[in-house]
Short mmCIF file of C-alpha atoms in Angstrom, two decimals:
data_model
loop_
_atom_site.label_atom_id
_atom_site.label_comp_id
_atom_site.label_asym_id
_atom_site.label_seq_id
_atom_site.Cartn_x
_atom_site.Cartn_y
_atom_site.Cartn_z
CA MET Q 687 45.02 -38.51 24.71
CA ILE Q 688 42.20 -37.90 22.28
CA PHE Q 689 39.76 -36.47 23.84
CA ALA Q 690 42.28 -34.16 25.18
CA LEU Q 691 43.48 -32.64 21.40
CA ILE Q 692 39.48 -31.84 21.62
CA VAL Q 693 38.57 -30.05 24.56
CA VAL Q 694 42.10 -28.55 25.22
CA PRO Q 695 41.75 -26.00 22.21
CA VAL Q 696 37.88 -25.80 23.23
CA LEU Q 697 38.61 -24.51 26.79
CA GLY Q 698 41.45 -22.17 24.89
CA LEU Q 699 39.22 -20.35 22.59
CA PHE Q 700 35.83 -20.62 25.46
CA PHE Q 701 38.18 -18.86 27.92
CA GLY Q 702 40.39 -17.05 24.85
CA VAL Q 703 36.28 -15.29 23.34
CA HIS Q 704 35.91 -14.29 27.18
CA ARG Q 705 39.02 -12.27 27.84
CA TYR Q 706 38.35 -10.56 25.39
CA LEU Q 707 35.25 -9.81 25.78
CA TRP Q 708 36.30 -8.31 29.68
CA CYS Q 709 38.42 -6.20 27.72
CA ARG Q 710 35.93 -4.71 25.09
CA LEU Q 711 33.13 -4.53 28.00
CA VAL Q 712 34.50 -3.58 31.03
CA ARG Q 713 38.56 -3.15 30.46
CA ASP Q 714 37.67 -0.74 27.96
CA THR Q 715 35.41 0.85 29.37
CA THR Q 716 35.46 1.38 32.48
CA THR Q 717 37.77 3.15 35.69
CA PRO Q 718 40.52 0.88 37.78
CA GLY Q 719 39.00 0.36 40.92
CA SER Q 720 35.54 1.90 40.23
CA ARG Q 721 32.31 0.14 41.06
CA PRO Q 722 31.49 -0.54 36.95
CA ARG Q 723 34.99 -2.52 37.05
CA ARG Q 724 34.51 -4.88 39.89
CA THR Q 725 31.12 -5.81 38.48
CA GLY Q 726 31.89 -6.91 35.80
CA ILE Q 727 35.49 -8.27 36.84
CA VAL Q 728 33.26 -10.55 39.03
CA ALA Q 729 31.09 -12.04 35.78
CA ALA Q 730 33.67 -12.43 33.80
CA PHE Q 731 35.39 -14.97 36.20
CA VAL Q 732 30.92 -16.38 37.03
CA LEU Q 733 29.13 -16.17 33.93
CA PRO Q 734 31.27 -18.34 32.11
CA LEU Q 735 31.61 -20.85 35.46
CA ILE Q 736 28.14 -21.15 35.02
CA THR Q 737 28.14 -22.13 31.57
CA LEU Q 738 30.35 -24.92 31.93
CA ALA Q 739 28.92 -26.17 35.09
CA ALA Q 740 25.63 -26.41 32.92
CA LEU Q 741 27.35 -28.81 29.96
CA LEU Q 742 29.60 -30.66 33.10
CA ALA Q 743 25.98 -31.37 34.80
CA ALA Q 744 24.45 -32.25 32.67
CA ARG Q 745 26.96 -35.02 31.16
CA GLY Q 746 27.38 -36.07 35.04
CA GLY Q 747 24.22 -36.72 35.85
CA ALA Q 748 23.46 -33.66 38.40
CA PRO Q 749 20.77 -33.98 39.93
CA PHE Q 750 17.65 -32.48 37.91
CA PRO Q 751 16.62 -29.70 40.11
CA LEU Q 752 20.27 -28.70 40.10
CA GLN Q 753 20.44 -29.16 36.41
CA GLN Q 754 17.99 -27.07 35.76
CA ALA Q 755 18.87 -24.02 38.26
CA LEU Q 756 22.69 -23.97 35.94
CA ALA Q 757 20.39 -24.18 31.98
CA TRP Q 758 19.25 -21.25 31.90
CA PRO Q 759 21.43 -18.66 33.01
CA GLY Q 760 24.12 -21.28 31.27
CA TYR Q 761 22.92 -22.10 28.28
CA LEU Q 762 21.69 -17.73 27.66
CA TRP Q 763 25.37 -17.16 28.30
CA LEU Q 764 26.56 -18.64 25.89
CA ALA Q 765 23.84 -17.59 23.36
CA LEU Q 766 24.39 -13.86 24.40
CA VAL Q 767 28.95 -14.62 24.19
CA LEU Q 768 28.24 -15.17 20.27
CA TYR Q 769 26.59 -12.71 19.64
CA LEU Q 770 28.58 -10.17 21.60
CA THR Q 771 31.46 -11.58 20.34
CA LEU Q 772 30.12 -11.23 16.45
CA ALA Q 773 29.05 -7.29 16.48
CA LEU Q 774 31.84 -6.63 18.49
CA LEU Q 775 34.10 -7.80 15.54
CA VAL Q 776 31.62 -5.42 13.91
CA GLY Q 777 32.24 -3.11 16.03
CA GLU Q 778 36.14 -3.63 15.56
CA ALA Q 779 35.22 -2.02 12.01
CA VAL Q 780 33.91 0.43 13.16
CA ARG Q 781 36.41 1.91 15.46
CA ALA Q 782 38.80 1.63 13.25
CA ILE Q 783 37.26 3.08 10.61
CA TRP Q 784 36.15 6.05 12.85
CA LEU Q 785 39.45 6.22 14.39
CA ARG Q 786 41.28 6.76 10.60
CA ALA Q 787 38.47 10.02 9.35
CA LEU Q 788 38.45 11.19 12.56
CA PRO Q 789 42.22 11.19 14.82
CA ASP Q 790 42.75 12.23 18.39
CA ARG Q 791 43.56 16.05 18.88
CA GLU Q 792 45.67 16.27 21.33
CA PRO Q 793 45.48 20.42 23.34
CA THR Q 794 48.51 21.93 22.67
CA GLU Q 795 50.52 24.35 24.88
CA ARG Q 796 49.31 28.45 23.92
CA THR Q 797 52.62 30.39 22.73
CA PRO Q 798 52.03 34.00 22.67
CA SER Q 799 51.16 35.28 18.25
CA PRO Q 800 54.14 36.55 16.64
CA THR Q 801 51.80 38.75 15.12
CA GLY Q 802 50.28 40.69 18.63
CA PRO Q 803 49.73 40.58 22.21
CA ALA Q 804 48.06 37.83 23.20
CA ARG Q 805 44.53 38.55 24.76
CA GLY Q 806 44.01 39.38 28.29
CA THR Q 807 47.39 40.65 28.77
CA GLY Q 808 47.14 44.47 28.75
CA PRO Q 809 48.87 47.43 26.36
CA GLN Q 810 51.96 46.64 25.34
CA PRO Q 811 54.20 49.32 26.07
CA PRO Q 812 56.34 50.69 22.27
CA PRO Q 813 58.93 49.25 21.00
CA PRO Q 814 62.25 51.65 21.82
CA SER Q 815 63.27 53.71 19.12
CA ALA Q 816 66.43 53.92 17.10
CA ASP Q 817 69.34 55.70 18.62
CA PRO Q 818 68.69 59.86 18.23
CA SER Q 819 72.71 60.36 17.98
CA PRO Q 820 73.29 63.04 15.18
CA ASP Q 821 75.11 61.04 11.60
CA PRO Q 822 78.19 62.89 11.41
CA ALA Q 823 77.53 62.10 7.00
CA LEU Q 824 74.50 64.76 7.69
CA GLY Q 825 75.66 67.53 9.83
CA SER Q 826 72.85 67.97 11.26
CA SER Q 827 70.91 67.49 14.62
CA PRO Q 828 67.99 64.45 14.58
CA ASP Q 829 64.29 65.43 14.83
CA PRO Q 830 63.05 65.58 17.96
CA SER Q 831 60.76 62.58 18.41
CA PRO Q 832 57.12 62.92 17.88
CA GLU Q 833 54.44 62.71 21.71
CA LEU Q 834 52.98 60.03 20.62
CA PRO Q 835 49.71 59.92 21.26
CA PRO Q 836 48.42 58.23 24.85
CA THR Q 837 47.17 54.68 23.90
CA SER Q 838 44.39 52.72 24.95
CA ALA Q 839 43.24 48.59 25.80
CA PRO Q 840 43.42 46.62 22.52
CA THR Q 841 39.95 46.56 21.08
CA PRO Q 842 38.75 42.74 20.79
CA SER Q 843 38.52 40.67 17.30
CA PRO Q 844 34.48 39.98 16.40
CA GLY Q 845 35.29 36.13 17.40
CA SER Q 846 36.81 36.67 20.61
CA SER Q 847 35.06 35.42 24.09
CA PRO Q 848 35.11 38.31 26.41
CA THR Q 849 36.82 37.54 29.48
CA LEU Q 850 36.56 39.42 33.13
CA LEU Q 851 40.24 38.12 34.09
CA PRO Q 852 42.99 41.34 35.12
CA PRO Q 853 45.68 42.05 33.49
CA ARG Q 854 48.62 39.27 32.82
CA THR Q 855 46.04 36.81 34.34
CA PRO Q 856 47.49 32.83 32.81
CA ALA Q 857 44.82 31.23 30.84
CA LEU Q 858 42.74 28.45 32.44
CA PRO Q 859 42.66 24.44 31.48
CA PRO Q 860 39.80 23.91 28.91
CA VAL Q 861 37.76 21.70 30.10
CA ALA Q 862 38.28 17.86 30.57
CA THR Q 863 35.92 15.61 28.66
CA PRO Q 864 36.35 11.83 27.91
CA PRO Q 865 38.94 11.36 25.41
CA ARG Q 866 38.01 10.25 21.89
CA ARG Q 867 38.98 6.64 21.85
CA LEU Q 868 36.65 5.56 25.42
CA PHE Q 869 33.88 8.08 24.05
CA LEU Q 870 33.77 5.73 21.04
CA ALA Q 871 34.68 1.86 22.84
CA ARG Q 872 31.45 2.62 25.28
CA GLU Q 873 29.67 3.68 22.01
CA VAL Q 874 30.62 0.27 20.36
CA ALA Q 875 30.64 -1.82 23.81
CA ALA Q 876 26.83 -0.73 24.04
CA GLY Q 877 25.80 -0.95 20.43
CA ALA Q 878 27.15 -4.70 20.98
CA SER Q 879 25.28 -5.81 23.95
CA LEU Q 880 22.22 -3.99 22.47
CA ALA Q 881 22.22 -5.80 19.05
CA ALA Q 882 23.15 -9.19 21.58
CA THR Q 883 21.01 -8.67 24.12
CA ALA Q 884 17.15 -7.98 21.42
CA ALA Q 885 18.98 -10.57 19.02
CA VAL Q 886 19.01 -13.44 22.14
CA GLY Q 887 15.77 -12.18 23.21
CA TYR Q 888 14.20 -12.44 20.00
CA GLY Q 889 15.64 -15.78 19.85
CA THR Q 890 14.51 -17.51 23.27
CA ALA Q 891 10.84 -15.80 22.20
CA THR Q 892 10.66 -17.74 19.06
CA THR Q 893 11.22 -21.10 20.90
CA LEU Q 894 8.97 -20.36 24.06
CA ARG Q 895 5.78 -19.49 21.29
CA GLY Q 896 6.22 -22.99 19.86
CA PRO Q 897 6.45 -24.43 16.34
CA VAL Q 898 4.61 -23.40 13.30
CA VAL Q 899 3.35 -25.51 10.68
CA LYS Q 900 4.35 -26.13 7.66
CA ARG Q 901 2.88 -28.05 4.62
CA VAL Q 902 4.27 -29.41 2.13
CA THR Q 903 3.05 -32.38 -0.90
CA ILE Q 904 5.01 -34.85 -2.18
CA PRO Q 905 3.83 -36.69 -5.66
CA LEU Q 906 4.86 -40.79 -5.59
CA ALA Q 907 5.13 -42.20 -7.94
CA LYS Q 908 4.28 -45.77 -6.36
CA LEU Q 909 1.89 -43.97 -4.74
CA PRO Q 910 -2.24 -45.87 -5.66
CA ARG Q 911 -5.35 -43.56 -5.97
CA THR Q 912 -6.61 -44.26 -2.96
CA ALA Q 913 -3.43 -42.96 -0.13
CA HIS Q 914 -3.89 -40.21 -2.45
CA GLY Q 915 -3.79 -36.88 -0.19
CA PHE Q 916 -2.20 -38.97 3.25
CA ARG Q 917 -1.09 -36.18 5.82
CA ILE Q 918 2.06 -36.77 7.97
CA ALA Q 919 2.54 -34.72 10.33
CA VAL Q 920 6.42 -34.90 10.44
CA VAL Q 921 7.92 -33.34 14.16
CA SER Q 922 11.49 -33.98 15.15
CA ASP Q 923 14.36 -32.64 17.61
CA ILE Q 924 11.93 -32.05 20.64
CA HIS Q 925 14.93 -32.49 22.94
CA LEU Q 926 12.54 -32.50 26.04
CA GLY Q 927 15.49 -31.67 28.61
CA PRO Q 928 16.52 -29.49 31.86
CA ILE Q 929 15.23 -26.23 29.75
CA LEU Q 930 12.32 -27.75 27.48
CA GLY Q 931 9.33 -29.27 29.12
CA ARG Q 932 6.11 -30.09 30.16
CA ALA Q 933 4.88 -27.11 28.67
CA HIS Q 934 6.51 -26.92 25.32
CA THR Q 935 5.70 -30.69 24.79
CA ARG Q 936 2.07 -29.64 25.64
CA ARG Q 937 2.50 -26.88 22.63
CA VAL Q 938 4.00 -29.31 19.85
CA VAL Q 939 0.66 -31.49 21.20
CA GLU Q 940 -1.66 -29.43 20.78
CA THR Q 941 0.29 -27.70 17.66
CA ILE Q 942 0.02 -30.87 16.13
CA ASN Q 943 -3.45 -32.45 17.23
CA ARG Q 944 -4.33 -28.77 14.91
CA THR Q 945 -3.60 -30.27 11.47
CA ARG Q 946 -5.82 -33.54 12.34
CA PRO Q 947 -3.01 -35.99 10.58
CA ASP Q 948 -3.53 -38.99 9.04
CA LEU Q 949 0.08 -39.92 10.69
CA VAL Q 950 2.03 -38.59 13.09
CA ALA Q 951 6.18 -39.28 12.16
CA ILE Q 952 8.50 -39.15 15.70
CA VAL Q 953 11.48 -38.98 13.75
CA GLY Q 954 13.92 -38.84 16.56
CA ASP Q 955 15.45 -36.18 19.59
CA LEU Q 956 12.57 -36.36 21.52
CA VAL Q 957 14.88 -36.26 25.36
CA ASP Q 958 18.02 -35.10 26.39
CA GLY Q 959 18.42 -36.54 29.99
CA ASN Q 960 16.86 -40.20 31.55
CA VAL Q 961 13.38 -41.99 32.27
CA THR Q 962 13.31 -40.82 35.36
CA ASP Q 963 13.23 -36.77 35.01
CA LEU Q 964 11.48 -36.52 31.50
CA ALA Q 965 8.18 -38.85 32.48
CA PRO Q 966 6.56 -36.07 34.07
CA ALA Q 967 7.59 -33.88 30.52
CA ALA Q 968 6.86 -36.87 27.88
CA GLU Q 969 3.63 -37.14 30.14
CA PRO Q 970 1.72 -34.87 26.75
CA LEU Q 971 3.01 -37.13 23.90
CA ARG Q 972 -0.17 -39.79 25.05
CA GLU Q 973 -2.22 -37.34 23.93
CA LEU Q 974 -1.26 -37.18 20.29
CA ARG Q 975 -4.90 -37.70 18.14
CA SER Q 976 -4.22 -39.41 14.36
CA ARG Q 977 -6.05 -42.07 12.61
CA HIS Q 978 -2.73 -44.54 12.21
CA GLY Q 979 -1.70 -43.27 15.01
CA ALA Q 980 1.71 -42.61 16.34
CA PHE Q 981 5.46 -43.52 15.12
CA PHE Q 982 9.05 -42.84 16.31
CA VAL Q 983 12.30 -43.37 15.40
CA THR Q 984 15.42 -43.13 17.56
CA GLY Q 985 17.67 -39.89 17.06
CA ASN Q 986 21.81 -39.49 18.60
CA HIS Q 987 20.92 -37.98 21.45
CA GLU Q 988 18.15 -41.51 22.83
CA TYR Q 989 22.05 -43.01 22.06
CA TYR Q 990 23.29 -39.90 24.90
CA SER Q 991 20.15 -40.78 27.53
CA GLY Q 992 19.97 -44.21 26.64
CA ALA Q 993 17.63 -46.04 24.17
CA ASP Q 994 15.80 -48.56 25.05
CA GLN Q 995 14.70 -47.15 28.30
CA TRP Q 996 12.91 -44.27 25.63
CA VAL Q 997 12.13 -47.13 23.03
CA ASP Q 998 9.85 -48.87 25.53
CA HIS Q 999 8.29 -45.38 27.42
CA VAL Q 1000 7.57 -44.52 23.91
CA SER Q 1001 5.67 -47.29 24.33
CA GLU Q 1002 3.77 -47.11 26.80
CA LEU Q 1003 2.21 -43.57 26.40
CA GLY Q 1004 0.99 -45.20 22.92
CA ILE Q 1005 3.04 -44.34 20.36
CA HIS Q 1006 4.68 -47.57 17.96
CA PRO Q 1007 8.54 -47.58 17.63
CA LEU Q 1008 10.05 -48.65 14.13
CA GLU Q 1009 13.42 -50.51 14.95
CA ASN Q 1010 15.62 -51.30 11.73
CA ALA Q 1011 11.33 -52.40 11.05
CA HIS Q 1012 7.84 -51.87 8.82
CA THR Q 1013 4.38 -51.29 8.96
CA GLU Q 1014 1.43 -51.88 6.60
CA LEU Q 1015 -0.43 -49.41 6.00
CA PRO Q 1016 -3.30 -48.12 3.06
CA GLY Q 1017 -1.38 -47.57 0.10
CA PHE Q 1018 2.20 -47.42 1.02
CA ASP Q 1019 4.85 -49.15 3.79
CA LEU Q 1020 6.00 -47.12 6.66
CA ALA Q 1021 9.35 -47.57 7.95
CA GLY Q 1022 11.79 -46.83 9.96
CA ILE Q 1023 15.61 -47.60 11.31
CA ASN Q 1024 17.68 -47.13 14.56
CA ASP Q 1025 19.94 -43.67 14.40
CA VAL Q 1026 23.89 -44.02 13.42
CA ALA Q 1027 24.35 -43.50 16.84
CA GLY Q 1028 23.58 -46.76 17.83
CA GLN Q 1029 26.56 -48.65 15.83
CA THR Q 1030 27.93 -47.90 18.94
CA GLU Q 1031 25.61 -50.20 20.78
CA ARG Q 1032 25.74 -52.56 18.05
CA ALA Q 1033 22.24 -51.39 17.73
CA GLY Q 1034 23.19 -48.33 14.10
CA PRO Q 1035 20.86 -48.68 11.09
CA ASP Q 1036 20.02 -51.91 9.47
CA TYR Q 1037 18.30 -51.56 6.18
CA ASP Q 1038 18.03 -55.25 5.36
CA GLN Q 1039 16.07 -56.40 8.16
CA ALA Q 1040 14.50 -52.44 8.50
CA LEU Q 1041 13.44 -53.81 4.50
CA GLY Q 1042 14.06 -56.82 3.35
CA ASP Q 1043 10.53 -58.30 3.59
CA ARG Q 1044 7.80 -55.94 2.19
CA ASP Q 1045 7.09 -55.47 -1.30
CA PRO Q 1046 8.87 -53.57 -3.44
CA ALA Q 1047 6.08 -52.10 -5.66
CA ARG Q 1048 4.11 -50.44 -3.16
CA ALA Q 1049 5.35 -47.09 -2.41
CA VAL Q 1050 7.73 -46.76 1.38
CA VAL Q 1051 7.90 -43.83 3.04
CA LEU Q 1052 11.30 -44.32 5.20
CA MET Q 1053 11.73 -42.22 8.89
CA ALA Q 1054 16.08 -41.36 9.48
CA HIS Q 1055 17.27 -39.25 11.90
CA GLN Q 1056 20.01 -38.29 9.88
CA PRO Q 1057 19.42 -37.17 6.24
CA VAL Q 1058 23.48 -38.32 6.31
CA THR Q 1059 21.98 -41.36 5.81
CA ILE Q 1060 20.02 -40.88 2.54
CA HIS Q 1061 22.64 -41.92 -0.27
CA ASP Q 1062 22.25 -45.85 1.64
CA THR Q 1063 18.33 -45.15 1.19
CA VAL Q 1064 18.67 -43.98 -2.33
CA ARG Q 1065 20.71 -47.46 -3.15
CA TYR Q 1066 17.18 -49.51 -1.55
CA GLY Q 1067 14.74 -48.34 -4.03
CA VAL Q 1068 12.86 -45.87 -0.59
CA ASP Q 1069 10.31 -43.07 -2.50
CA LEU Q 1070 10.29 -40.41 0.50
CA GLN Q 1071 12.22 -40.45 3.69
CA LEU Q 1072 11.55 -37.67 6.98
CA SER Q 1073 14.58 -36.81 8.65
CA GLY Q 1074 15.35 -33.98 11.25
CA HIS Q 1075 18.53 -33.64 13.77
CA THR Q 1076 20.12 -30.40 11.71
CA HIS Q 1077 17.09 -27.57 14.12
CA GLY Q 1078 18.05 -25.55 10.47
CA GLY Q 1079 21.23 -24.92 12.11
CA GLN Q 1080 18.78 -23.72 15.27
CA MET Q 1081 20.96 -20.08 14.98
CA TRP Q 1082 22.46 -17.69 12.52
CA PRO Q 1083 25.55 -17.97 11.45
CA PHE Q 1084 25.52 -21.66 13.18
CA THR Q 1085 22.70 -22.62 9.34
CA TYR Q 1086 25.72 -22.32 6.96
CA ILE Q 1087 28.38 -24.53 8.94
CA ALA Q 1088 24.75 -27.48 9.56
CA ASP Q 1089 24.34 -26.41 5.90
CA ALA Q 1090 27.68 -27.21 4.80
CA THR Q 1091 28.24 -30.64 6.73
CA ASN Q 1092 24.78 -32.46 5.35
CA PRO Q 1093 23.62 -32.87 2.21
CA THR Q 1094 20.25 -31.12 2.95
CA VAL Q 1095 19.56 -28.62 5.83
CA ALA Q 1096 16.05 -28.09 5.37
CA GLY Q 1097 13.38 -28.86 2.92
CA LEU Q 1098 12.67 -31.45 0.46
CA GLU Q 1099 15.43 -32.04 -2.44
CA ARG Q 1100 15.65 -34.84 -4.12
CA TYR Q 1101 18.74 -37.36 -5.07
CA GLY Q 1102 18.12 -40.48 -7.01
CA ASP Q 1103 14.49 -41.46 -7.29
CA THR Q 1104 13.90 -40.78 -4.50
CA GLN Q 1105 12.89 -37.44 -1.95
CA LEU Q 1106 14.22 -36.61 1.49
CA TYR Q 1107 12.47 -34.50 3.65
CA VAL Q 1108 14.24 -32.29 6.46
CA SER Q 1109 12.30 -31.06 9.00
CA ARG Q 1110 13.97 -28.19 10.93
CA GLY Q 1111 12.61 -29.44 14.61
CA ALA Q 1112 10.09 -27.99 16.70
CA GLY Q 1113 13.19 -28.41 19.86
CA THR Q 1114 16.29 -26.67 20.58
CA TRP Q 1115 19.85 -28.40 21.93
CA GLY Q 1116 21.52 -26.18 24.35
CA PRO Q 1117 21.20 -22.39 24.37
CA PRO Q 1118 17.00 -21.94 23.53
CA VAL Q 1119 17.64 -19.66 20.77
CA ARG Q 1120 16.04 -20.43 17.42
CA LEU Q 1121 17.71 -17.44 14.76
CA GLY Q 1122 17.07 -17.31 11.60
CA ALA Q 1123 15.28 -21.32 11.78
CA PRO Q 1124 12.54 -21.19 13.49
CA PRO Q 1125 11.09 -24.28 15.05
CA ASP Q 1126 8.53 -26.21 12.57
CA VAL Q 1127 5.67 -29.40 12.53
CA THR Q 1128 5.74 -30.08 8.87
CA VAL Q 1129 2.25 -31.70 7.47
CA VAL Q 1130 3.36 -33.95 4.41
CA GLU Q 1131 0.56 -34.69 1.75
CA LEU Q 1132 1.24 -37.31 0.12
CA ALA Q 1133 0.36 -37.29 -4.40
CA SER Q 1134 -0.76 -40.27 -6.04
CA LEU Q 1135 0.38 -39.46 -9.61
CA ARG Q 1136 -2.56 -41.37 -10.77
CA ALA Q 1137 -4.62 -39.02 -8.76
#
């Protein structure tokens, strides 16, 4: 019942938006029976079905090559739907202003002018004279009517167009032009299509270029002088799957290795799929280089795919998983908790297990995928929490939604005595598009107040 209450409105919105796009991009801009109209009708049916197939293939465990074949067109079209809809809604305002300022001018039927002959009808006979019979009261005969001079053809007015038509020829109809509303509909549709395509193209190129490097210095009160300048390369939300594969992993690894970090922290959502399909894509992680190794905590997407298999596999790649556990490093402790999605498998976050037997006098850095855990983290006296999950919103205007549903959507903030840093992540979920939230790898440099 709950599933139906969620799915039915979502599908209704999905197909309702496609109906709106068909009306504005096809029905209002093409003529019935034309080739563009037929092409638009086919696209209106095929494209949403490809998107639904891409979504269902990933959830239904379809063969991985089929998932890859459907993912690119399906998810890119989903991004285009978003930006086409937004652009067309702006176009609705433009349309309303234009039609109000410049209303349609319908052609009117020509009528003879009351002040003179119509052009092209030739000379007109003079009006008949009054009755020439004598007036009995005057007793005299009327003067004979003066002889009128011969009339000549009327001289065209300076503003009139010359014509070679013989007299009394009916006026020709004006040359047919597209109605104002059709012209406006085509202009708005073309502008919206261009804007949406440019936005999605730029966002896709941003994703495929790989993450940029951000650097932030975070002072910790308990950090000893010997650990001053310790550098942690933080990466989250790599999202290996049908779209982002081995080449994406290699870009991320090369970016991290160029920073020459002391430690690598992979803060969840590494994959969207099982080990059988994605082990080749994850293989470049074996090449990560740092003085104190690489560490990993689960994100919510690991539990969708099977967290245990990925915990085992990253260990084979030389990465240390922290499942509600901590380890001692020179100058501070590094701890990690499972993602809150693990509660469905009785493997959720356990602060007591992760932090219970450590020396509270030492500084502690906690890896936790979702920033919503920060309030529990504060109660356990953690100095710094490293998180991801939000993607920074990934695609505008979802940046506003991410900001409203997370305590911190990206960057560094303080909560009591605890600081929280949230990475925008290195990959994407769904459409391979980043707009307004570029991917990043963050080098966190720890600073000692005693230095």
